[in-house]
Short mmCIF file of C-alpha atoms in Angstrom, two decimals:
data_model
loop_
_atom_site.label_atom_id
_atom_site.label_comp_id
_atom_site.label_asym_id
_atom_site.label_seq_id
_atom_site.Cartn_x
_atom_site.Cartn_y
_atom_site.Cartn_z
CA MET A 1 5.72 -12.33 31.19
CA ALA A 2 9.07 -10.91 30.10
CA ALA A 3 10.37 -10.66 33.88
CA THR A 4 10.34 -14.29 34.06
CA LEU A 5 12.19 -15.20 30.74
CA THR A 6 15.84 -15.90 30.58
CA ALA A 7 17.99 -14.16 27.86
CA GLU A 8 17.82 -17.15 25.93
CA GLU A 9 14.26 -17.58 25.99
CA LYS A 10 13.85 -13.99 24.79
CA GLU A 11 16.24 -14.34 21.99
CA GLN A 12 13.99 -17.54 20.89
CA LEU A 13 10.89 -15.52 21.20
CA ILE A 14 12.31 -12.50 19.22
CA SER A 15 13.68 -14.74 16.45
CA ARG A 16 11.21 -17.28 15.85
CA ASN A 17 9.47 -17.47 12.40
CA LEU A 18 12.01 -14.82 11.28
CA GLN A 19 13.83 -15.64 7.82
CA GLU A 20 16.89 -14.09 8.72
CA VAL A 21 18.53 -12.27 11.61
CA LEU A 22 21.72 -10.07 10.84
CA GLY A 23 23.80 -9.31 14.18
CA GLN A 24 22.47 -12.24 16.38
CA ASP A 25 25.69 -12.20 18.27
CA ASN A 26 25.33 -8.54 19.25
CA MET A 27 21.60 -9.24 20.10
CA ARG A 28 22.70 -12.02 22.48
CA THR A 29 25.30 -9.62 24.02
CA ILE A 30 22.61 -6.96 24.61
CA LEU A 31 19.99 -9.39 26.14
CA LYS A 32 22.39 -10.53 28.81
CA GLU A 33 22.47 -6.84 30.01
CA ARG A 34 19.09 -5.29 29.21
CA ASP A 35 16.17 -5.59 27.08
CA LEU A 36 16.29 -4.87 23.26
CA LYS A 37 15.18 -1.64 21.71
CA ILE A 38 13.60 -2.26 18.22
CA TYR A 39 11.87 -0.02 15.47
CA TRP A 40 9.44 -1.03 12.73
CA GLY A 41 8.57 1.56 10.27
CA THR A 42 5.62 1.70 7.87
CA ALA A 43 4.47 4.38 5.23
CA THR A 44 1.18 5.78 5.94
CA THR A 45 -0.30 5.05 2.52
CA GLY A 46 -2.59 2.22 1.72
CA LYS A 47 -5.31 0.96 4.08
CA PRO A 48 -3.93 -1.72 6.43
CA HIS A 49 -5.32 -5.15 5.87
CA ILE A 50 -5.16 -8.56 7.25
CA ALA A 51 -1.38 -9.07 6.16
CA TYR A 52 -0.34 -6.43 8.58
CA PHE A 53 -1.19 -9.26 11.23
CA VAL A 54 2.23 -10.76 9.97
CA PRO A 55 4.50 -8.08 11.42
CA MET A 56 2.11 -7.42 14.18
CA SER A 57 2.50 -10.91 15.28
CA LYS A 58 6.18 -10.33 15.62
CA ILE A 59 5.78 -6.95 17.30
CA ALA A 60 3.66 -9.05 19.77
CA ASP A 61 6.65 -11.49 20.27
CA PHE A 62 8.90 -8.32 20.82
CA LEU A 63 6.48 -6.97 23.43
CA LYS A 64 6.31 -10.43 25.14
CA ALA A 65 10.14 -10.50 25.28
CA GLY A 66 10.23 -7.23 27.13
CA CYS A 67 11.44 -5.13 24.18
CA GLU A 68 10.99 -1.59 23.92
CA VAL A 69 9.23 -1.29 20.45
CA THR A 70 8.91 2.05 18.38
CA ILE A 71 6.63 1.86 15.59
CA LEU A 72 7.64 4.62 13.04
CA PHE A 73 4.98 6.11 10.86
CA ALA A 74 6.84 7.27 7.84
CA ASP A 75 5.04 9.97 6.73
CA LEU A 76 7.68 11.80 4.86
CA HIS A 77 8.81 8.53 3.30
CA ALA A 78 5.22 7.84 2.07
CA TYR A 79 5.27 11.44 0.35
CA LEU A 80 9.02 10.87 -1.13
CA ASP A 81 8.11 7.31 -2.34
CA ASN A 82 6.44 8.64 -5.64
CA MET A 83 4.19 10.87 -3.54
CA LYS A 84 1.80 8.07 -2.93
CA ALA A 85 -0.31 10.18 -0.73
CA PRO A 86 -0.80 13.95 -0.42
CA TRP A 87 0.24 15.68 2.59
CA SER A 88 -3.57 16.50 3.10
CA LEU A 89 -4.25 12.95 3.79
CA LEU A 90 -1.17 11.96 5.72
CA GLN A 91 -2.02 13.37 9.10
CA GLU A 92 -5.36 11.60 9.12
CA ARG A 93 -3.76 8.28 7.83
CA THR A 94 -1.22 8.41 10.71
CA LYS A 95 -4.04 8.51 13.31
CA TYR A 96 -5.93 5.72 11.56
CA TYR A 97 -2.67 3.62 11.40
CA GLU A 98 -2.23 4.00 15.30
CA ALA A 99 -5.67 3.14 16.01
CA VAL A 100 -5.72 0.07 13.77
CA ILE A 101 -2.21 -1.03 15.23
CA LYS A 102 -3.44 -0.66 18.78
CA ALA A 103 -6.45 -2.62 18.04
CA MET A 104 -4.73 -5.45 16.36
CA LEU A 105 -1.98 -5.80 19.08
CA THR A 106 -4.89 -5.73 21.64
CA SER A 107 -6.50 -8.50 19.68
CA LEU A 108 -3.19 -10.66 19.98
CA GLY A 109 -3.41 -10.02 23.54
CA VAL A 110 -0.27 -8.19 24.15
CA PRO A 111 0.26 -5.24 26.65
CA LEU A 112 1.28 -1.89 25.20
CA ASP A 113 3.00 -0.06 27.93
CA LYS A 114 6.36 -0.61 26.14
CA LEU A 115 5.04 0.48 22.74
CA ARG A 116 5.57 4.00 21.41
CA PHE A 117 4.64 5.66 17.93
CA VAL A 118 6.65 8.27 16.26
CA ARG A 119 5.94 10.17 12.99
CA GLY A 120 8.95 10.63 10.53
CA THR A 121 8.35 14.43 10.43
CA ASP A 122 8.68 14.87 14.17
CA TYR A 123 12.54 14.67 13.75
CA GLN A 124 13.32 14.11 10.01
CA LEU A 125 13.00 17.71 9.49
CA SER A 126 15.23 18.77 12.08
CA LYS A 127 18.62 20.63 11.39
CA GLU A 128 20.56 17.75 12.68
CA TYR A 129 18.85 15.10 10.59
CA THR A 130 19.24 17.18 7.59
CA LEU A 131 22.65 17.68 7.96
CA ASP A 132 23.17 13.92 8.25
CA VAL A 133 21.34 13.56 5.18
CA TYR A 134 24.11 15.76 3.39
CA ARG A 135 26.73 13.94 5.18
CA LEU A 136 25.45 10.74 4.03
CA SER A 137 25.12 11.89 0.43
CA SER A 138 28.67 12.74 0.50
CA VAL A 139 29.75 9.09 1.14
CA VAL A 140 26.94 7.17 -0.55
CA THR A 141 27.31 6.35 -4.41
CA GLN A 142 24.43 6.50 -6.95
CA HIS A 143 24.93 2.87 -7.58
CA ASP A 144 24.72 1.76 -3.92
CA ALA A 145 21.63 4.08 -3.28
CA LYS A 146 19.87 2.51 -6.32
CA LYS A 147 20.73 -0.91 -5.40
CA ALA A 148 19.74 -0.59 -1.68
CA GLY A 149 16.29 0.54 -2.89
CA ALA A 150 15.77 -2.04 -5.57
CA GLU A 151 13.23 -4.17 -3.85
CA VAL A 152 11.11 -1.36 -2.19
CA VAL A 153 11.31 1.70 -4.36
CA LYS A 154 9.84 1.68 -8.09
CA GLN A 155 13.10 1.05 -10.47
CA VAL A 156 12.86 3.22 -13.60
CA GLU A 157 15.50 4.30 -16.21
CA HIS A 158 15.70 7.96 -14.91
CA PRO A 159 14.81 7.67 -11.20
CA LEU A 160 13.77 10.61 -9.17
CA MET A 161 16.02 12.05 -6.41
CA SER A 162 13.44 11.01 -3.75
CA GLY A 163 13.70 7.29 -4.48
CA ILE A 164 17.46 7.48 -4.37
CA LEU A 165 17.36 9.30 -0.81
CA TYR A 166 14.91 6.92 0.64
CA PRO A 167 17.44 4.06 1.72
CA GLY A 168 19.59 6.60 3.27
CA LEU A 169 16.77 8.15 5.19
CA GLN A 170 15.75 4.73 6.65
CA ALA A 171 19.18 4.02 7.75
CA LEU A 172 19.35 7.25 9.57
CA ASP A 173 16.07 6.43 11.43
CA GLU A 174 18.03 3.54 13.38
CA GLU A 175 20.23 6.39 15.02
CA TYR A 176 17.69 8.97 15.58
CA LEU A 177 15.34 6.48 17.00
CA LYS A 178 18.11 5.32 19.34
CA VAL A 179 17.39 1.52 18.77
CA ASP A 180 19.38 -1.50 18.88
CA ALA A 181 17.59 -3.24 16.03
CA GLN A 182 15.32 -2.82 13.00
CA PHE A 183 12.47 -5.16 12.12
CA GLY A 184 11.17 -5.43 8.37
CA GLY A 185 10.26 -7.80 5.75
CA VAL A 186 13.09 -9.61 3.91
CA ASP A 187 12.28 -7.32 0.79
CA GLN A 188 14.21 -4.78 3.10
CA ARG A 189 17.46 -6.65 3.32
CA LYS A 190 19.25 -4.41 0.93
CA ILE A 191 18.50 -1.43 2.81
CA PHE A 192 19.55 -3.03 5.99
CA THR A 193 22.88 -4.06 4.59
CA PHE A 194 23.37 -0.42 3.10
CA ALA A 195 22.69 0.91 6.87
CA GLU A 196 25.34 -1.50 8.19
CA LYS A 197 27.73 -0.19 5.64
CA TYR A 198 27.18 3.41 5.97
CA LEU A 199 26.05 4.40 9.26
CA PRO A 200 29.57 3.53 10.67
CA GLN A 201 31.10 5.91 8.22
CA LEU A 202 29.13 8.55 10.04
CA GLY A 203 30.54 7.50 13.26
CA TYR A 204 27.19 5.48 14.31
CA ALA A 205 26.85 2.09 15.39
CA LYS A 206 25.82 -0.79 13.21
CA ARG A 207 22.43 -2.38 14.15
CA ILE A 208 20.87 -5.74 14.51
CA HIS A 209 18.42 -6.40 11.58
CA LEU A 210 15.33 -8.77 11.87
CA MET A 211 13.63 -9.93 8.88
CA ASN A 212 10.17 -11.49 8.34
CA PRO A 213 9.49 -13.65 5.34
CA MET A 214 7.33 -12.49 2.52
CA ILE A 215 3.99 -14.38 2.65
CA PRO A 216 1.66 -14.72 -0.31
CA GLY A 217 -1.83 -13.03 -0.42
CA LEU A 218 -5.19 -15.08 -0.85
CA ALA A 219 -4.76 -14.95 -4.52
CA GLY A 220 -1.32 -16.58 -4.43
CA GLY A 221 0.52 -13.50 -5.27
CA LYS A 222 1.66 -10.60 -3.05
CA MET A 223 -1.27 -9.12 -0.75
CA SER A 224 -1.98 -5.96 -2.02
CA SER A 225 -4.23 -3.01 -0.78
CA SER A 226 -4.94 -2.30 -4.42
CA GLU A 227 -5.89 -5.93 -5.21
CA GLU A 228 -9.58 -6.43 -3.58
CA ASP A 229 -9.43 -10.38 -3.95
CA SER A 230 -5.92 -10.71 -2.49
CA LYS A 231 -6.54 -9.22 0.66
CA ILE A 232 -9.15 -9.07 3.63
CA ASP A 233 -9.83 -5.59 5.24
CA LEU A 234 -9.43 -5.44 8.80
CA LEU A 235 -13.27 -4.13 9.06
CA ASP A 236 -14.62 -6.64 6.77
CA SER A 237 -17.61 -8.28 7.92
CA ALA A 238 -17.74 -12.05 8.63
CA ALA A 239 -19.84 -12.43 5.50
CA LYS A 240 -16.99 -10.75 3.66
CA VAL A 241 -14.41 -12.76 5.14
CA LYS A 242 -16.18 -15.90 4.32
CA SER A 243 -16.55 -14.84 0.43
CA LYS A 244 -12.94 -13.95 0.05
CA ILE A 245 -11.48 -17.05 1.96
CA LYS A 246 -13.71 -19.12 -0.44
CA LYS A 247 -12.06 -17.48 -3.32
CA ALA A 248 -8.62 -17.89 -1.92
CA PHE A 249 -5.94 -19.79 -3.93
CA CYS A 250 -5.70 -23.25 -1.97
CA GLU A 251 -4.49 -25.91 -4.35
CA PRO A 252 -4.52 -29.48 -3.08
CA GLY A 253 -1.09 -30.38 -1.66
CA ASN A 254 0.47 -26.95 -2.58
CA ILE A 255 2.21 -25.55 0.65
CA GLU A 256 4.71 -22.99 -1.08
CA ASP A 257 2.01 -20.66 -2.76
CA ASN A 258 -0.54 -21.15 -0.06
CA GLY A 259 -1.31 -17.81 1.74
CA LEU A 260 -3.73 -19.40 4.00
CA LEU A 261 -1.09 -21.73 5.31
CA LYS A 262 1.48 -19.00 5.77
CA PHE A 263 -1.03 -16.79 7.71
CA VAL A 264 -1.72 -19.62 9.92
CA LYS A 265 1.98 -20.28 10.61
CA HIS A 266 3.02 -16.51 11.17
CA VAL A 267 -0.15 -15.22 12.99
CA ILE A 268 -2.40 -17.99 14.34
CA TYR A 269 0.14 -20.41 15.91
CA PRO A 270 1.90 -17.51 17.46
CA MET A 271 -1.11 -16.10 19.15
CA PHE A 272 -2.16 -19.42 20.79
CA LYS A 273 -1.82 -19.60 24.71
CA GLU A 274 -0.04 -22.49 26.11
CA GLY A 275 -2.19 -25.57 25.32
CA GLU A 276 -4.06 -24.41 22.57
CA SER A 277 -3.91 -26.09 19.20
CA PHE A 278 -5.20 -25.45 15.57
CA VAL A 279 -8.67 -27.48 15.15
CA ILE A 280 -10.26 -28.46 12.03
CA HIS A 281 -13.88 -29.18 12.70
CA ARG A 282 -15.09 -31.95 10.24
CA LYS A 283 -18.24 -34.03 10.11
CA PRO A 284 -18.01 -37.62 11.26
CA ASP A 285 -18.51 -38.79 7.73
CA PHE A 286 -15.40 -37.02 6.56
CA GLY A 287 -13.15 -38.16 9.29
CA GLY A 288 -14.09 -36.03 12.18
CA ASP A 289 -12.17 -33.12 13.86
CA LEU A 290 -8.52 -32.79 13.34
CA VAL A 291 -6.31 -31.07 16.08
CA PHE A 292 -2.85 -29.98 15.29
CA THR A 293 -0.65 -28.93 18.32
CA GLU A 294 2.24 -27.95 15.82
CA TYR A 295 2.33 -26.22 12.52
CA GLU A 296 4.59 -28.62 11.00
CA ALA A 297 2.04 -31.51 11.41
CA LEU A 298 -0.76 -29.52 9.55
CA GLU A 299 1.52 -28.31 7.00
CA THR A 300 2.53 -32.19 6.63
CA CYS A 301 -1.25 -33.40 6.50
CA PHE A 302 -1.95 -30.56 3.67
CA ALA A 303 0.94 -31.65 1.49
CA ALA A 304 -0.02 -35.35 1.60
CA GLN A 305 -3.62 -34.32 0.58
CA GLU A 306 -5.16 -35.71 3.67
CA LEU A 307 -6.81 -32.34 4.42
CA HIS A 308 -9.14 -30.92 1.99
CA PRO A 309 -8.71 -27.26 1.03
CA GLY A 310 -12.39 -26.69 1.77
CA ASP A 311 -11.81 -27.96 5.34
CA LEU A 312 -8.69 -25.75 5.89
CA LYS A 313 -10.42 -22.65 4.62
CA ALA A 314 -13.40 -23.11 7.00
CA ALA A 315 -11.07 -23.37 9.96
CA VAL A 316 -8.84 -20.32 8.79
CA GLU A 317 -12.15 -18.40 8.51
CA VAL A 318 -12.95 -19.16 12.05
CA TYR A 319 -9.74 -17.81 13.51
CA ILE A 320 -9.38 -14.71 11.35
CA ASN A 321 -12.75 -13.60 12.38
CA ARG A 322 -11.56 -14.39 16.12
CA LEU A 323 -8.88 -11.86 15.27
CA LEU A 324 -11.04 -9.28 13.51
CA GLU A 325 -13.91 -9.23 15.86
CA PRO A 326 -12.24 -6.98 18.62
CA ILE A 327 -11.01 -4.63 15.79
CA ARG A 328 -14.70 -4.31 14.38
CA LYS A 329 -15.81 -3.62 17.98
CA THR A 330 -13.26 -0.93 18.45
CA PHE A 331 -14.12 0.81 15.23
CA ASP A 332 -17.92 0.52 15.52
CA THR A 333 -18.21 4.08 17.15
CA ASP A 334 -18.97 7.05 15.45
CA PHE A 335 -15.46 8.54 16.27
CA TYR A 336 -13.56 5.80 14.43
CA ARG A 337 -15.93 5.74 11.51
CA GLU A 338 -15.52 9.49 10.99
CA LEU A 339 -11.61 8.95 11.24
CA THR A 340 -11.79 5.99 8.69
CA ASP A 341 -13.83 8.48 6.33
CA ARG A 342 -11.30 11.28 7.03
CA ALA A 343 -8.26 9.23 6.14
CA TYR A 344 -9.82 6.93 3.22
CA PRO A 345 -12.80 8.98 2.08
CA PRO A 346 -15.29 6.76 0.41
CA PRO A 347 -16.93 7.68 -2.97
CA VAL A 348 -20.47 8.63 -2.86
CA LYS A 349 -22.87 6.44 -4.90
CA ALA A 350 -24.64 8.20 -7.50
CA GLY A 351 -28.17 9.13 -6.30
CA SER A 352 -31.08 11.18 -7.04
CA GLY A 353 -33.35 13.85 -5.45
CA LYS A 354 -32.51 15.04 -1.80
CA GLN A 355 -29.84 12.41 -1.43
CA ALA A 356 -27.89 13.39 -4.43
CA ALA A 357 -28.22 17.10 -3.60
CA LYS A 358 -27.07 16.63 -0.04
CA ALA A 359 -24.05 14.68 -1.38
CA ALA A 360 -23.11 17.30 -3.99
CA THR A 361 -22.97 20.25 -1.54
CA ALA A 362 -21.88 18.38 1.75
CA PRO A 363 -18.79 20.20 3.04
CA ALA A 364 -15.32 18.50 2.98
CA PRO A 365 -14.41 16.39 5.88
CA SER A 366 -12.27 18.21 8.52
CA GLY A 367 -8.55 17.29 8.34
CA GLY A 368 -8.30 18.31 4.73
CA ALA A 369 -9.42 15.06 3.34
CA ALA A 370 -11.10 14.68 0.02
CA ALA A 371 -14.74 14.64 -0.17
CA THR A 372 -16.95 13.13 -2.74
CA GLY A 373 -20.03 14.86 -4.62
CA GLU A 374 -21.61 15.56 -7.93
CA ASN A 375 -18.57 17.06 -9.45
CA THR A 376 -15.71 15.32 -8.03
CA PRO A 377 -13.33 12.90 -9.91
CA ASP A 378 -14.91 9.79 -8.62
CA LYS A 379 -17.27 10.45 -11.45
CA LEU A 380 -14.62 9.77 -14.11
CA GLU A 381 -13.62 6.56 -15.29
CA LEU A 382 -9.91 6.96 -16.40
CA LYS A 383 -7.89 4.10 -17.80
CA VAL A 384 -4.45 3.31 -19.39
CA GLY A 385 -5.25 3.14 -23.04
CA GLN A 386 -2.87 2.39 -26.07
CA ILE A 387 -3.12 4.03 -29.54
CA LEU A 388 -3.31 1.37 -32.01
CA ASP A 389 -3.69 3.61 -34.91
CA ALA A 390 -3.78 7.54 -35.65
CA ILE A 391 -4.96 8.99 -38.92
CA LYS A 392 -5.81 12.80 -39.89
CA HIS A 393 -9.23 14.25 -39.32
CA PRO A 394 -10.66 14.37 -42.82
CA ASP A 395 -12.27 17.77 -42.23
CA ALA A 396 -9.72 19.61 -39.81
CA ASP A 397 -6.07 19.72 -40.59
CA SER A 398 -5.26 20.41 -36.86
CA LEU A 399 -7.10 17.32 -35.55
CA CYS A 400 -6.37 13.46 -35.63
CA VAL A 401 -8.58 10.56 -35.21
CA LEU A 402 -7.08 7.82 -32.68
CA THR A 403 -8.25 4.36 -32.31
CA VAL A 404 -7.39 3.44 -28.69
CA ASP A 405 -7.35 0.03 -26.82
CA VAL A 406 -8.89 0.57 -23.43
CA GLY A 407 -8.60 -2.93 -22.36
CA GLY A 408 -11.08 -5.91 -22.05
CA GLY A 409 -11.26 -6.22 -25.85
CA GLU A 410 -12.69 -2.53 -26.06
CA ARG A 411 -11.52 -0.07 -28.45
CA LYS A 412 -12.58 3.65 -28.77
CA SER A 413 -12.62 6.09 -31.68
CA ILE A 414 -11.32 9.42 -30.24
CA VAL A 415 -10.93 12.66 -31.87
CA SER A 416 -7.66 14.65 -30.57
CA ASN A 417 -5.76 17.69 -31.16
CA LEU A 418 -2.47 15.96 -30.20
CA LEU A 419 -1.52 16.35 -33.76
CA ALA A 420 -0.34 19.83 -32.96
CA ASN A 421 2.58 18.58 -31.14
CA TYR A 422 3.09 15.05 -32.43
CA THR A 423 3.45 13.11 -35.80
CA LEU A 424 0.96 10.32 -36.65
CA GLU A 425 3.82 7.70 -36.17
CA GLN A 426 4.68 9.18 -32.69
CA LEU A 427 1.26 8.57 -31.78
CA ARG A 428 0.91 5.15 -32.83
CA GLU A 429 1.49 2.59 -29.87
CA LYS A 430 1.62 5.36 -27.40
CA LEU A 431 0.31 4.69 -23.96
CA VAL A 432 -2.03 7.34 -22.70
CA VAL A 433 -4.58 8.43 -20.03
CA VAL A 434 -8.08 7.82 -21.40
CA LEU A 435 -11.36 9.35 -20.18
CA THR A 436 -13.86 6.39 -21.01
CA ASN A 437 -17.14 7.18 -19.66
CA MET A 438 -17.97 10.24 -21.82
CA LYS A 439 -21.28 10.32 -24.04
CA ALA A 440 -20.14 9.94 -27.70
CA SER A 441 -20.51 13.24 -29.66
CA LYS A 442 -19.53 14.30 -33.01
CA ILE A 443 -16.40 16.57 -33.48
CA ARG A 444 -16.41 18.23 -37.26
CA GLY A 445 -18.48 15.36 -38.27
CA VAL A 446 -16.59 12.60 -36.85
CA GLU A 447 -17.88 10.54 -33.71
CA SER A 448 -15.53 10.54 -30.67
CA GLU A 449 -16.03 8.20 -27.86
CA GLY A 450 -13.68 9.74 -25.37
CA LEU A 451 -10.82 12.05 -24.38
CA VAL A 452 -7.00 11.38 -24.21
CA LEU A 453 -5.66 13.74 -21.34
CA TYR A 454 -3.01 16.10 -22.16
CA ALA A 455 -1.14 18.85 -20.21
CA ALA A 456 -1.77 22.27 -22.27
CA GLY A 457 1.10 24.50 -21.98
CA THR A 458 1.45 28.23 -23.65
CA GLU A 459 3.69 26.90 -26.38
CA LYS A 460 3.20 23.16 -26.50
CA SER A 461 0.96 20.40 -25.33
CA GLU A 462 1.80 16.77 -24.33
CA ALA A 463 -0.11 13.87 -23.61
CA LEU A 464 -0.04 12.81 -19.77
CA ALA A 465 2.87 10.24 -19.10
CA VAL A 466 1.61 6.71 -17.93
CA PRO A 467 3.99 5.12 -15.61
CA GLU A 468 6.25 2.57 -16.66
CA GLY A 469 4.93 -1.04 -16.32
CA SER A 470 1.40 -0.03 -16.59
CA LYS A 471 -1.14 -2.34 -18.49
CA VAL A 472 -3.69 -1.26 -20.95
CA GLY A 473 -7.09 -1.15 -19.29
CA GLU A 474 -5.55 -0.50 -15.69
CA ARG A 475 -7.86 1.95 -13.86
CA ILE A 476 -6.42 5.57 -12.74
CA ILE A 477 -7.77 7.22 -9.77
CA VAL A 478 -7.44 10.55 -8.10
CA GLU A 479 -6.04 9.76 -4.61
CA GLY A 480 -8.88 9.72 -2.02
CA PHE A 481 -11.50 8.99 -4.50
CA ASP A 482 -11.21 5.33 -5.38
CA ASN A 483 -14.21 4.51 -7.40
CA THR A 484 -13.20 1.19 -8.70
CA SER A 485 -15.64 -1.05 -6.34
CA ASN A 486 -18.72 0.34 -8.25
CA PRO A 487 -19.54 0.73 -11.83
CA VAL A 488 -18.94 4.47 -13.08
CA PRO A 489 -22.16 5.63 -15.08
CA GLN A 490 -21.93 7.78 -18.18
CA LEU A 491 -21.17 11.65 -17.62
CA ASN A 492 -24.27 13.49 -18.05
CA PRO A 493 -23.31 16.18 -20.78
CA LYS A 494 -26.19 18.33 -19.87
CA LYS A 495 -25.03 18.84 -16.34
CA LYS A 496 -21.49 19.73 -17.63
CA VAL A 497 -19.90 17.50 -14.87
CA TRP A 498 -16.76 16.86 -16.81
CA ASP A 499 -16.48 20.66 -17.60
CA LYS A 500 -16.52 21.23 -13.86
CA ILE A 501 -14.08 18.52 -12.65
CA GLN A 502 -11.67 19.61 -15.72
CA ALA A 503 -11.67 23.22 -14.44
CA GLU A 504 -9.66 21.72 -11.28
CA LEU A 505 -7.20 19.55 -13.28
CA HIS A 506 -3.70 20.78 -13.46
CA THR A 507 -0.07 19.85 -13.46
CA GLY A 508 1.97 20.64 -10.06
CA SER A 509 5.30 22.39 -9.83
CA GLU A 510 7.01 19.12 -10.68
CA GLY A 511 4.76 18.11 -13.50
CA GLU A 512 2.62 15.87 -11.28
CA ALA A 513 -1.07 15.58 -12.68
CA LEU A 514 -3.59 16.88 -9.93
CA TRP A 515 -7.08 17.45 -9.36
CA LYS A 516 -7.02 20.34 -6.79
CA GLU A 517 -4.07 19.16 -4.42
CA PHE A 518 -5.09 15.40 -4.81
CA ALA A 519 -2.70 13.26 -7.26
CA LEU A 520 -3.74 11.17 -10.29
CA MET A 521 -2.24 7.61 -9.88
CA THR A 522 -2.48 4.00 -10.90
CA LEU A 523 -3.92 1.70 -8.43
CA ASN A 524 -0.34 0.74 -7.15
CA GLY A 525 0.37 4.31 -6.26
CA ASP A 526 2.43 5.27 -9.35
CA ARG A 527 1.73 9.12 -10.30
CA ILE A 528 0.52 10.26 -13.57
CA MET A 529 3.24 12.87 -14.71
CA SER A 530 4.07 15.43 -17.40
CA THR A 531 7.24 17.28 -18.24
CA LEU A 532 4.96 20.36 -18.32
CA PRO A 533 4.49 22.01 -14.80
CA GLY A 534 1.95 24.52 -14.01
CA CYS A 535 -0.56 23.60 -16.83
CA ASN A 536 -4.18 23.02 -17.19
CA ILE A 537 -5.16 19.39 -17.94
CA LYS A 538 -7.63 18.87 -20.91
#
C-alpha cells in the first residue's frame, strides 16, 4: 500500500485522529525524500488491555504509510517509575508485550516487516548512553525535569531521583533509537517539549512529536489495568466482553465522556477497509438497521439521542469481539498460556485435599516469576487503614489499642506495640497498612482484630508508609500476587500461615517493603515504603 501513496497521502495517514503534531513542516520535508522513522515506548508493567488498541491503531497507520516503526519496551523506565515491577518479572512481561502487540497488529491487518522491538536495557546501560545522562543532567534544571514529568510521573513533595531522571531518559531514547519522530499520548507533551529544548543542547537534532488524544475508559474515567470495570482484557471471553460492555458508562446524548464512541472513532473506523461502514443492527420495530459510513454521522446521531445506548453497546460488542478473536486464538496454546502465567502469575484459589497440596508444593514458574501456594502473600488481605483513635492498653504500658477505619464502614480494634516509637497523638489520623483477615485473638486481655504492619529496626520501629493520595480501604498487594478478584478467606491460625509469610517480609536497601524480592504496592503501582532499610516487617 505504502508504495502507491504520495507524500501528502502518507502525511494524512500518519496525522489522522492525532490531537497534535509538533514539527509537521519537518515531517513534510522528510516524507518528500524518504519514509519516516517513528518510535513508541511502553513501560512493561500492567497487563495490556483493550485501550492499547488506540496506540496500535495509529501504529497500524504508520506501517500502512511505509514508516519504519520501533516499539521500545521501556523495562528500565518501568523499574525507575516507582519500581512498579521487579526485575524478576520484567523479562517475561517484555516477551508477553511483544506477543500481544504482534497479535493486535495482525488483528488490525497490517504487515509487520517494517516493525522492530527494542528493550531499553539493550542500550540504556551502555557507556555512551550513561555519559549522555550525565551530560544532560549538567544542563537540565530540577524545575524543568519535574515539570516535564508532571503528567506521567507521580508527583510528591519529596520526589525520588528516578522520577526526575525519567523525562531525560525518554528524550535521549530519540537519539539512541535513531528516529525522526516519537509517538505518544498527549499526556506526554511536556516530555516532548522538554526533549525539543534539551536535545539540541547536547548537539542532537530536535525530533517530530505525534500525540494521540486521551480517551475515557468504559467507566467514564481513565481506562486502567487496576480498575476491572474500566477495561476489557485482550483475552476476555465473548461473555465477559458482553458483561463489561453492558456496565459501560454510556449516557444518552453524552459524546464527551463516552469511551465507547471514542473507541469507535480511534480504533474501529481506522481498521475498516475501503467501502466498509459501521453497522448497528436493530429490529424493524425499533427503526431497523443503521449504517454510518463516517464517524461524524454516528456521533451526531447519538448526540441527538436518535440512537439508544443499548443499540450502540450491542454494535461495539460485535466489533470488539472481531478484534479480539484472532488474539484469543493466538494465545490459546500451551506456550502462550504458560507465558501469560509467568508474566502475570495468577493467584491460586483456596482448595483442599490433593489439589491444595499440589498448589502449595508446586515449583515456581521458570523465568523468576512469582508462584502462588499455601504460604504466599495472595492469602493476605492488606488494606490502607486510618487510625481514628489510640489509647493505652489497660494492662500493658508498652502496648496501645487502636481503632482503625479499614473502609466500607468497617472499623477494627487492633492491639499494637507502636507506642514504643509514637505518642498517642502522633498515631491518631495516621494512614497505615493493615492486615484485615486475621482471626481475632486476645492480647493481654484485649481483643485484637488485625495487625498494623511496621518495619522493626534494631533501635527503632516505624509503621509502613502509605503512598500519598491513597484512600482508606484501598487494597494493597504483593507484585505478581494480585488477589483482588476473589474473596480472601480468614487466615487459619493453626497452620501458622501468617507466621510463614511474615518470615519473608522485609524492607530492601532503599526501604521498599518486600515479600522475598516482590514489592508491596497499591493497585496503582505505588510502592509501600519505610525510612528503615534492611529490617524485618512485623
